[in-house]
Amino acid sequence: MIDIQNGFIAPNTSHVIQRVKSLLEQNLFEYVIFTRFRNTLDSPYVRYLNWNKLFSETEQKIVDELEPFAKLVFNKTIYTACNEETLNYLKKRDIHQVFICGIDTEGCVLKTAIDFFENNINPYILEYYSASNGGENFHQAAILVLSQLIGRSNIITEPIDKFHFSKYL
């Protein structure tokens, strides 16, 4: 669950909250990791993009509706969630495939998926449960790029339930 935080919720992303909640309520996954983006004053986002958000605890907080499911939260200060902490967690549990969703599809979701792929972990993108603050065009552009980079068969466009989920295991 990539960066589903107060500071990333806006008109173009708010619809994913209930979708993700519904997904998590089905208890399909043995392990669920949430990421929390924390901006810093010396970050490249501030320095090169003049983006001054996600500094406050309120902005950084996982949205209230999903907080009960956020038992494991890894903090990050860059786009990717594929870092040493996450890789060690997966390796220790012999996990070789991940299901990724969240905000923003063209940023953190895309970068995380590609990084897992390059670390020989098979990433599946849960498109229905992801969104972009830049809108549907950015979301679809990311899906198109990911289709090429990690494979079209690794993009799951439909809502997931226990019947659809088993074909990916």
Short mmCIF file of N, CA and C in Angstrom, two decimals:
data_model
loop_
_atom_site.label_atom_id
_atom_site.label_comp_id
_atom_site.label_asym_id
_atom_site.label_seq_id
_atom_site.Cartn_x
_atom_site.Cartn_y
_atom_site.Cartn_z
N MET A 1 0.86 -1.16 0.00
CA MET A 1 0.00 0.00 0.00
C MET A 1 0.91 1.23 0.00
N ILE A 2 1.02 1.84 -1.17
CA ILE A 2 1.98 2.93 -1.35
C ILE A 2 1.35 4.28 -1.02
N ASP A 3 1.81 4.90 0.04
CA ASP A 3 1.58 6.32 0.34
C ASP A 3 0.11 6.76 0.33
N ILE A 4 -0.76 5.97 0.91
CA ILE A 4 -2.16 6.37 0.99
C ILE A 4 -2.31 7.20 2.27
N GLN A 5 -1.87 8.44 2.14
CA GLN A 5 -1.72 9.36 3.26
C GLN A 5 -2.58 10.60 3.04
N ASN A 6 -2.91 11.27 4.11
CA ASN A 6 -3.74 12.48 4.03
C ASN A 6 -3.20 13.47 3.01
N GLY A 7 -1.91 13.67 2.97
CA GLY A 7 -1.32 14.67 2.09
C GLY A 7 -1.39 14.35 0.61
N PHE A 8 -1.72 13.11 0.28
CA PHE A 8 -1.85 12.71 -1.11
C PHE A 8 -3.31 12.53 -1.55
N ILE A 9 -4.23 12.75 -0.63
CA ILE A 9 -5.64 12.59 -0.97
C ILE A 9 -6.18 13.91 -1.51
N ALA A 10 -6.75 13.83 -2.70
CA ALA A 10 -7.31 14.97 -3.42
C ALA A 10 -8.41 14.42 -4.34
N PRO A 11 -9.09 15.29 -5.08
CA PRO A 11 -10.17 14.79 -5.94
C PRO A 11 -9.78 13.65 -6.89
N ASN A 12 -8.56 13.65 -7.39
CA ASN A 12 -8.15 12.60 -8.32
C ASN A 12 -7.73 11.29 -7.65
N THR A 13 -7.61 11.29 -6.33
CA THR A 13 -7.14 10.09 -5.64
C THR A 13 -8.09 9.57 -4.56
N SER A 14 -9.04 10.37 -4.15
CA SER A 14 -9.88 10.01 -3.00
C SER A 14 -10.67 8.71 -3.20
N HIS A 15 -10.97 8.37 -4.45
CA HIS A 15 -11.76 7.16 -4.71
C HIS A 15 -11.03 5.87 -4.31
N VAL A 16 -9.72 5.90 -4.21
CA VAL A 16 -9.00 4.65 -3.90
C VAL A 16 -9.15 4.24 -2.44
N ILE A 17 -9.50 5.16 -1.57
CA ILE A 17 -9.58 4.83 -0.15
C ILE A 17 -10.59 3.70 0.09
N GLN A 18 -11.81 3.86 -0.38
CA GLN A 18 -12.83 2.83 -0.16
C GLN A 18 -12.51 1.55 -0.93
N ARG A 19 -11.90 1.70 -2.11
CA ARG A 19 -11.51 0.51 -2.88
C ARG A 19 -10.47 -0.31 -2.12
N VAL A 20 -9.46 0.38 -1.60
CA VAL A 20 -8.40 -0.32 -0.86
C VAL A 20 -8.96 -0.90 0.44
N LYS A 21 -9.82 -0.17 1.09
CA LYS A 21 -10.43 -0.67 2.33
C LYS A 21 -11.19 -1.97 2.03
N SER A 22 -11.96 -1.97 0.98
CA SER A 22 -12.71 -3.16 0.58
C SER A 22 -11.77 -4.33 0.28
N LEU A 23 -10.68 -4.05 -0.38
CA LEU A 23 -9.68 -5.07 -0.68
C LEU A 23 -9.10 -5.65 0.60
N LEU A 24 -8.70 -4.79 1.51
CA LEU A 24 -8.07 -5.25 2.75
C LEU A 24 -9.05 -6.00 3.65
N GLU A 25 -10.31 -5.62 3.62
CA GLU A 25 -11.33 -6.31 4.43
C GLU A 25 -11.50 -7.77 4.01
N GLN A 26 -11.10 -8.10 2.80
CA GLN A 26 -11.21 -9.48 2.32
C GLN A 26 -10.11 -10.39 2.89
N ASN A 27 -9.09 -9.78 3.47
CA ASN A 27 -8.01 -10.53 4.11
C ASN A 27 -7.36 -11.54 3.16
N LEU A 28 -7.04 -11.10 1.96
CA LEU A 28 -6.46 -11.97 0.94
C LEU A 28 -4.96 -12.16 1.08
N PHE A 29 -4.31 -11.20 1.72
CA PHE A 29 -2.85 -11.18 1.77
C PHE A 29 -2.34 -11.62 3.13
N GLU A 30 -1.31 -12.46 3.10
CA GLU A 30 -0.71 -12.90 4.35
C GLU A 30 0.05 -11.75 5.01
N TYR A 31 0.70 -10.93 4.18
CA TYR A 31 1.47 -9.78 4.68
C TYR A 31 0.99 -8.52 3.96
N VAL A 32 0.84 -7.45 4.71
CA VAL A 32 0.47 -6.16 4.13
C VAL A 32 1.44 -5.11 4.67
N ILE A 33 2.10 -4.44 3.74
CA ILE A 33 3.03 -3.37 4.11
C ILE A 33 2.48 -2.05 3.59
N PHE A 34 2.40 -1.08 4.45
CA PHE A 34 2.06 0.28 4.06
C PHE A 34 3.36 1.08 4.01
N THR A 35 3.42 2.01 3.09
CA THR A 35 4.54 2.95 3.11
C THR A 35 4.02 4.33 3.48
N ARG A 36 4.89 5.09 4.10
CA ARG A 36 4.57 6.47 4.48
C ARG A 36 5.71 7.36 3.99
N PHE A 37 5.36 8.24 3.07
CA PHE A 37 6.34 9.19 2.56
C PHE A 37 6.50 10.34 3.53
N ARG A 38 7.74 10.69 3.81
CA ARG A 38 8.07 11.84 4.66
C ARG A 38 9.04 12.73 3.90
N ASN A 39 8.61 13.92 3.63
CA ASN A 39 9.47 14.88 2.93
C ASN A 39 10.46 15.48 3.92
N THR A 40 11.59 15.91 3.40
CA THR A 40 12.59 16.57 4.23
C THR A 40 12.99 17.88 3.56
N LEU A 41 13.50 18.80 4.35
CA LEU A 41 13.85 20.12 3.83
C LEU A 41 14.94 20.07 2.76
N ASP A 42 15.79 19.06 2.82
CA ASP A 42 16.87 18.96 1.84
C ASP A 42 16.59 17.92 0.74
N SER A 43 15.33 17.53 0.60
CA SER A 43 14.98 16.50 -0.39
C SER A 43 15.08 17.04 -1.82
N PRO A 44 15.22 16.15 -2.79
CA PRO A 44 15.21 16.60 -4.18
C PRO A 44 13.85 17.18 -4.59
N TYR A 45 12.80 16.78 -3.89
CA TYR A 45 11.46 17.31 -4.20
C TYR A 45 11.39 18.80 -3.87
N VAL A 46 12.02 19.18 -2.77
CA VAL A 46 12.08 20.59 -2.38
C VAL A 46 13.10 21.32 -3.25
N ARG A 47 14.28 20.76 -3.38
CA ARG A 47 15.37 21.43 -4.07
C ARG A 47 15.12 21.62 -5.57
N TYR A 48 14.61 20.59 -6.24
CA TYR A 48 14.50 20.65 -7.70
C TYR A 48 13.09 20.85 -8.23
N LEU A 49 12.09 20.45 -7.43
CA LEU A 49 10.70 20.59 -7.88
C LEU A 49 9.94 21.68 -7.13
N ASN A 50 10.58 22.26 -6.11
CA ASN A 50 9.94 23.27 -5.27
C ASN A 50 8.61 22.75 -4.71
N TRP A 51 8.61 21.48 -4.33
CA TRP A 51 7.42 20.82 -3.79
C TRP A 51 7.56 20.76 -2.28
N ASN A 52 6.74 21.51 -1.59
CA ASN A 52 6.87 21.69 -0.15
C ASN A 52 5.68 21.11 0.61
N LYS A 53 5.41 19.85 0.38
CA LYS A 53 4.31 19.18 1.07
C LYS A 53 4.83 17.96 1.80
N LEU A 54 3.96 17.35 2.58
CA LEU A 54 4.24 16.13 3.33
C LEU A 54 5.34 16.31 4.38
N PHE A 55 5.33 17.48 5.01
CA PHE A 55 6.24 17.73 6.13
C PHE A 55 5.55 17.46 7.47
N SER A 56 4.26 17.76 7.56
CA SER A 56 3.56 17.67 8.84
C SER A 56 3.08 16.25 9.12
N GLU A 57 2.92 15.95 10.40
CA GLU A 57 2.40 14.64 10.80
C GLU A 57 1.00 14.42 10.25
N THR A 58 0.20 15.47 10.16
CA THR A 58 -1.15 15.35 9.63
C THR A 58 -1.12 14.92 8.17
N GLU A 59 -0.27 15.53 7.37
CA GLU A 59 -0.13 15.17 5.96
C GLU A 59 0.44 13.76 5.80
N GLN A 60 1.36 13.39 6.68
CA GLN A 60 2.05 12.10 6.58
C GLN A 60 1.22 10.93 7.10
N LYS A 61 0.18 11.22 7.82
CA LYS A 61 -0.62 10.17 8.45
C LYS A 61 -1.33 9.31 7.40
N ILE A 62 -1.31 7.99 7.61
CA ILE A 62 -2.11 7.07 6.79
C ILE A 62 -3.57 7.47 6.99
N VAL A 63 -4.37 7.46 5.93
CA VAL A 63 -5.76 7.91 6.04
C VAL A 63 -6.50 7.10 7.10
N ASP A 64 -7.40 7.76 7.80
CA ASP A 64 -8.11 7.15 8.93
C ASP A 64 -8.78 5.82 8.58
N GLU A 65 -9.41 5.76 7.41
CA GLU A 65 -10.15 4.57 7.02
C GLU A 65 -9.26 3.33 6.89
N LEU A 66 -7.99 3.55 6.60
CA LEU A 66 -7.05 2.43 6.40
C LEU A 66 -6.12 2.21 7.58
N GLU A 67 -6.10 3.14 8.51
CA GLU A 67 -5.20 3.05 9.68
C GLU A 67 -5.32 1.71 10.41
N PRO A 68 -6.52 1.16 10.61
CA PRO A 68 -6.61 -0.13 11.31
C PRO A 68 -5.88 -1.27 10.60
N PHE A 69 -5.67 -1.16 9.31
CA PHE A 69 -4.99 -2.20 8.54
C PHE A 69 -3.48 -1.98 8.48
N ALA A 70 -3.04 -0.81 8.89
CA ALA A 70 -1.62 -0.43 8.77
C ALA A 70 -0.83 -0.92 9.98
N LYS A 71 -0.72 -2.21 10.10
CA LYS A 71 0.02 -2.82 11.22
C LYS A 71 1.53 -2.72 11.00
N LEU A 72 1.92 -2.71 9.72
CA LEU A 72 3.34 -2.62 9.37
C LEU A 72 3.51 -1.45 8.40
N VAL A 73 4.24 -0.42 8.85
CA VAL A 73 4.44 0.78 8.04
C VAL A 73 5.94 1.04 7.92
N PHE A 74 6.39 1.13 6.67
CA PHE A 74 7.78 1.48 6.41
C PHE A 74 7.83 2.93 5.93
N ASN A 75 8.63 3.73 6.59
CA ASN A 75 8.80 5.13 6.18
C ASN A 75 9.79 5.21 5.03
N LYS A 76 9.59 6.21 4.18
CA LYS A 76 10.51 6.43 3.07
C LYS A 76 10.58 7.91 2.75
N THR A 77 11.69 8.31 2.14
CA THR A 77 11.88 9.72 1.78
C THR A 77 12.12 9.88 0.28
N ILE A 78 11.94 8.80 -0.46
CA ILE A 78 12.13 8.81 -1.91
C ILE A 78 10.93 8.11 -2.57
N TYR A 79 10.91 8.11 -3.91
CA TYR A 79 9.79 7.51 -4.62
C TYR A 79 9.61 6.03 -4.27
N THR A 80 10.66 5.26 -4.33
CA THR A 80 10.53 3.81 -4.24
C THR A 80 10.32 3.31 -2.82
N ALA A 81 9.54 2.22 -2.74
CA ALA A 81 9.39 1.50 -1.48
C ALA A 81 10.29 0.28 -1.47
N CYS A 82 11.00 0.07 -2.56
CA CYS A 82 11.92 -1.07 -2.67
C CYS A 82 13.28 -0.62 -2.14
N ASN A 83 13.43 -0.76 -0.84
CA ASN A 83 14.67 -0.36 -0.20
C ASN A 83 15.22 -1.53 0.61
N GLU A 84 16.30 -1.34 1.30
CA GLU A 84 16.92 -2.41 2.05
C GLU A 84 15.98 -3.01 3.08
N GLU A 85 15.24 -2.16 3.78
CA GLU A 85 14.29 -2.63 4.80
C GLU A 85 13.24 -3.55 4.18
N THR A 86 12.65 -3.12 3.08
CA THR A 86 11.61 -3.91 2.43
C THR A 86 12.19 -5.19 1.84
N LEU A 87 13.31 -5.08 1.15
CA LEU A 87 13.92 -6.26 0.56
C LEU A 87 14.29 -7.30 1.62
N ASN A 88 14.82 -6.86 2.75
CA ASN A 88 15.15 -7.78 3.84
C ASN A 88 13.89 -8.44 4.40
N TYR A 89 12.83 -7.67 4.54
CA TYR A 89 11.56 -8.20 5.03
C TYR A 89 11.05 -9.30 4.10
N LEU A 90 11.08 -9.05 2.80
CA LEU A 90 10.60 -10.02 1.82
C LEU A 90 11.50 -11.26 1.78
N LYS A 91 12.80 -11.04 1.79
CA LYS A 91 13.75 -12.14 1.72
C LYS A 91 13.61 -13.06 2.93
N LYS A 92 13.47 -12.47 4.10
CA LYS A 92 13.34 -13.25 5.33
C LYS A 92 12.10 -14.16 5.29
N ARG A 93 11.09 -13.76 4.53
CA ARG A 93 9.84 -14.52 4.43
C ARG A 93 9.73 -15.29 3.12
N ASP A 94 10.81 -15.28 2.34
CA ASP A 94 10.87 -15.99 1.07
C ASP A 94 9.72 -15.57 0.13
N ILE A 95 9.48 -14.27 0.06
CA ILE A 95 8.44 -13.71 -0.80
C ILE A 95 9.07 -13.29 -2.12
N HIS A 96 8.48 -13.78 -3.22
CA HIS A 96 9.03 -13.50 -4.54
C HIS A 96 8.05 -12.79 -5.47
N GLN A 97 6.88 -12.46 -4.95
CA GLN A 97 5.93 -11.65 -5.72
C GLN A 97 5.21 -10.70 -4.78
N VAL A 98 4.92 -9.52 -5.30
CA VAL A 98 4.25 -8.49 -4.52
C VAL A 98 3.11 -7.90 -5.33
N PHE A 99 2.10 -7.45 -4.62
CA PHE A 99 0.95 -6.78 -5.22
C PHE A 99 1.00 -5.34 -4.75
N ILE A 100 1.06 -4.42 -5.70
CA ILE A 100 1.33 -3.01 -5.40
C ILE A 100 0.13 -2.16 -5.80
N CYS A 101 -0.25 -1.26 -4.91
CA CYS A 101 -1.26 -0.27 -5.24
C CYS A 101 -0.99 0.98 -4.42
N GLY A 102 -1.64 2.07 -4.79
CA GLY A 102 -1.50 3.29 -4.01
C GLY A 102 -1.44 4.54 -4.85
N ILE A 103 -0.75 5.53 -4.31
CA ILE A 103 -0.70 6.87 -4.89
C ILE A 103 0.78 7.27 -4.97
N ASP A 104 1.23 7.82 -5.96
CA ASP A 104 0.77 8.15 -7.29
C ASP A 104 1.26 7.08 -8.26
N THR A 105 0.39 6.66 -9.17
CA THR A 105 0.73 5.59 -10.10
C THR A 105 1.97 5.93 -10.90
N GLU A 106 2.07 7.17 -11.38
CA GLU A 106 3.20 7.55 -12.24
C GLU A 106 4.47 7.87 -11.47
N GLY A 107 4.40 7.86 -10.17
CA GLY A 107 5.56 8.17 -9.34
C GLY A 107 5.98 6.97 -8.50
N CYS A 108 5.53 6.97 -7.28
CA CYS A 108 5.97 5.96 -6.32
C CYS A 108 5.55 4.54 -6.68
N VAL A 109 4.36 4.37 -7.22
CA VAL A 109 3.90 3.03 -7.61
C VAL A 109 4.77 2.50 -8.74
N LEU A 110 4.96 3.31 -9.78
CA LEU A 110 5.78 2.91 -10.93
C LEU A 110 7.21 2.60 -10.52
N LYS A 111 7.82 3.49 -9.78
CA LYS A 111 9.23 3.32 -9.37
C LYS A 111 9.40 2.09 -8.49
N THR A 112 8.47 1.87 -7.59
CA THR A 112 8.53 0.70 -6.72
C THR A 112 8.43 -0.59 -7.52
N ALA A 113 7.49 -0.63 -8.45
CA ALA A 113 7.30 -1.84 -9.27
C ALA A 113 8.54 -2.16 -10.09
N ILE A 114 9.11 -1.16 -10.72
CA ILE A 114 10.31 -1.38 -11.53
C ILE A 114 11.47 -1.84 -10.66
N ASP A 115 11.62 -1.24 -9.50
CA ASP A 115 12.72 -1.62 -8.61
C ASP A 115 12.55 -3.05 -8.09
N PHE A 116 11.33 -3.45 -7.75
CA PHE A 116 11.12 -4.85 -7.35
C PHE A 116 11.45 -5.78 -8.52
N PHE A 117 10.98 -5.44 -9.71
CA PHE A 117 11.26 -6.24 -10.90
C PHE A 117 12.77 -6.43 -11.07
N GLU A 118 13.52 -5.34 -10.93
CA GLU A 118 14.97 -5.40 -11.10
C GLU A 118 15.67 -6.14 -9.96
N ASN A 119 14.95 -6.36 -8.87
CA ASN A 119 15.48 -7.16 -7.77
C ASN A 119 14.92 -8.59 -7.80
N ASN A 120 14.41 -8.98 -8.96
CA ASN A 120 13.89 -10.33 -9.20
C ASN A 120 12.72 -10.70 -8.30
N ILE A 121 11.90 -9.71 -7.98
CA ILE A 121 10.65 -9.92 -7.26
C ILE A 121 9.55 -9.54 -8.24
N ASN A 122 8.62 -10.45 -8.48
CA ASN A 122 7.59 -10.26 -9.49
C ASN A 122 6.52 -9.28 -8.98
N PRO A 123 6.44 -8.07 -9.57
CA PRO A 123 5.45 -7.09 -9.11
C PRO A 123 4.16 -7.17 -9.92
N TYR A 124 3.05 -7.18 -9.23
CA TYR A 124 1.74 -7.03 -9.85
C TYR A 124 1.19 -5.67 -9.46
N ILE A 125 0.71 -4.94 -10.43
CA ILE A 125 0.10 -3.63 -10.17
C ILE A 125 -1.40 -3.81 -10.06
N LEU A 126 -1.96 -3.38 -8.96
CA LEU A 126 -3.41 -3.39 -8.77
C LEU A 126 -3.95 -2.04 -9.24
N GLU A 127 -4.22 -1.96 -10.54
CA GLU A 127 -4.59 -0.69 -11.17
C GLU A 127 -5.86 -0.09 -10.57
N TYR A 128 -6.85 -0.92 -10.31
CA TYR A 128 -8.14 -0.46 -9.77
C TYR A 128 -7.97 0.21 -8.41
N TYR A 129 -6.91 -0.13 -7.71
CA TYR A 129 -6.67 0.37 -6.36
C TYR A 129 -5.56 1.42 -6.31
N SER A 130 -5.27 2.01 -7.47
CA SER A 130 -4.21 3.03 -7.57
C SER A 130 -4.77 4.27 -8.26
N ALA A 131 -4.11 5.39 -8.05
CA ALA A 131 -4.55 6.65 -8.66
C ALA A 131 -3.39 7.65 -8.67
N SER A 132 -3.61 8.71 -9.44
CA SER A 132 -2.60 9.76 -9.57
C SER A 132 -3.20 11.12 -9.30
N ASN A 133 -2.50 11.93 -8.53
CA ASN A 133 -2.94 13.30 -8.31
C ASN A 133 -2.97 14.09 -9.62
N GLY A 134 -2.16 13.68 -10.56
CA GLY A 134 -2.15 14.33 -11.88
C GLY A 134 -3.36 13.99 -12.72
N GLY A 135 -4.17 13.06 -12.26
CA GLY A 135 -5.39 12.70 -12.98
C GLY A 135 -5.27 11.40 -13.75
N GLU A 136 -6.34 11.07 -14.44
CA GLU A 136 -6.44 9.81 -15.16
C GLU A 136 -5.40 9.68 -16.27
N ASN A 137 -5.05 10.78 -16.92
CA ASN A 137 -4.04 10.70 -17.99
C ASN A 137 -2.69 10.25 -17.44
N PHE A 138 -2.28 10.78 -16.30
CA PHE A 138 -1.02 10.35 -15.69
C PHE A 138 -1.11 8.89 -15.23
N HIS A 139 -2.25 8.54 -14.65
CA HIS A 139 -2.46 7.16 -14.19
C HIS A 139 -2.33 6.20 -15.37
N GLN A 140 -3.03 6.48 -16.46
CA GLN A 140 -3.01 5.60 -17.63
C GLN A 140 -1.64 5.58 -18.32
N ALA A 141 -0.96 6.71 -18.32
CA ALA A 141 0.39 6.76 -18.89
C ALA A 141 1.31 5.83 -18.11
N ALA A 142 1.20 5.85 -16.80
CA ALA A 142 2.02 4.97 -15.96
C ALA A 142 1.70 3.51 -16.21
N ILE A 143 0.43 3.20 -16.34
CA ILE A 143 0.02 1.82 -16.62
C ILE A 143 0.59 1.36 -17.95
N LEU A 144 0.55 2.23 -18.96
CA LEU A 144 1.10 1.90 -20.27
C LEU A 144 2.61 1.63 -20.17
N VAL A 145 3.33 2.49 -19.48
CA VAL A 145 4.77 2.31 -19.32
C VAL A 145 5.06 1.03 -18.53
N LEU A 146 4.33 0.81 -17.46
CA LEU A 146 4.53 -0.40 -16.66
C LEU A 146 4.23 -1.66 -17.46
N SER A 147 3.24 -1.61 -18.34
CA SER A 147 2.92 -2.75 -19.19
C SER A 147 4.13 -3.17 -20.01
N GLN A 148 4.87 -2.19 -20.47
CA GLN A 148 6.07 -2.46 -21.26
C GLN A 148 7.23 -2.93 -20.38
N LEU A 149 7.40 -2.31 -19.22
CA LEU A 149 8.58 -2.56 -18.40
C LEU A 149 8.49 -3.80 -17.51
N ILE A 150 7.30 -4.12 -17.01
CA ILE A 150 7.18 -5.30 -16.14
C ILE A 150 6.27 -6.36 -16.75
N GLY A 151 5.60 -6.04 -17.87
CA GLY A 151 4.76 -7.01 -18.56
C GLY A 151 3.28 -6.74 -18.36
N ARG A 152 2.56 -6.80 -19.45
CA ARG A 152 1.11 -6.55 -19.41
C ARG A 152 0.40 -7.51 -18.46
N SER A 153 0.89 -8.76 -18.41
CA SER A 153 0.25 -9.75 -17.55
C SER A 153 0.43 -9.43 -16.06
N ASN A 154 1.27 -8.45 -15.74
CA ASN A 154 1.47 -8.05 -14.35
C ASN A 154 0.66 -6.82 -13.96
N ILE A 155 -0.23 -6.41 -14.85
CA ILE A 155 -1.15 -5.32 -14.55
C ILE A 155 -2.53 -5.93 -14.34
N ILE A 156 -3.04 -5.83 -13.14
CA ILE A 156 -4.36 -6.36 -12.81
C ILE A 156 -5.33 -5.21 -12.81
N THR A 157 -6.23 -5.19 -13.79
CA THR A 157 -7.13 -4.05 -13.96
C THR A 157 -8.45 -4.23 -13.20
N GLU A 158 -8.82 -5.46 -12.92
CA GLU A 158 -10.12 -5.74 -12.31
C GLU A 158 -10.07 -5.63 -10.79
N PRO A 159 -11.22 -5.40 -10.18
CA PRO A 159 -11.27 -5.52 -8.71
C PRO A 159 -10.91 -6.96 -8.32
N ILE A 160 -10.27 -7.11 -7.20
CA ILE A 160 -9.80 -8.42 -6.76
C ILE A 160 -10.73 -8.98 -5.68
N ASP A 161 -11.02 -10.26 -5.80
CA ASP A 161 -11.68 -11.00 -4.74
C ASP A 161 -11.02 -12.37 -4.66
N LYS A 162 -11.45 -13.19 -3.73
CA LYS A 162 -10.76 -14.48 -3.54
C LYS A 162 -10.81 -15.36 -4.77
N PHE A 163 -11.80 -15.17 -5.63
CA PHE A 163 -11.92 -15.99 -6.84
C PHE A 163 -10.94 -15.52 -7.92
N HIS A 164 -10.80 -14.20 -8.08
CA HIS A 164 -9.88 -13.66 -9.07
C HIS A 164 -8.42 -13.70 -8.59
N PHE A 165 -8.24 -13.62 -7.30
CA PHE A 165 -6.90 -13.50 -6.73
C PHE A 165 -6.07 -14.77 -6.91
N SER A 166 -6.67 -15.92 -6.75
CA SER A 166 -5.93 -17.18 -6.77
C SER A 166 -5.20 -17.44 -8.07
N LYS A 167 -5.67 -16.86 -9.18
CA LYS A 167 -4.99 -17.12 -10.45
C LYS A 167 -3.63 -16.41 -10.54
N TYR A 168 -3.33 -15.51 -9.62
CA TYR A 168 -2.05 -14.81 -9.62
C TYR A 168 -1.04 -15.42 -8.67
N LEU A 169 -1.46 -16.42 -7.93
CA LEU A 169 -0.54 -17.04 -6.95
C LEU A 169 0.20 -18.20 -7.57
#
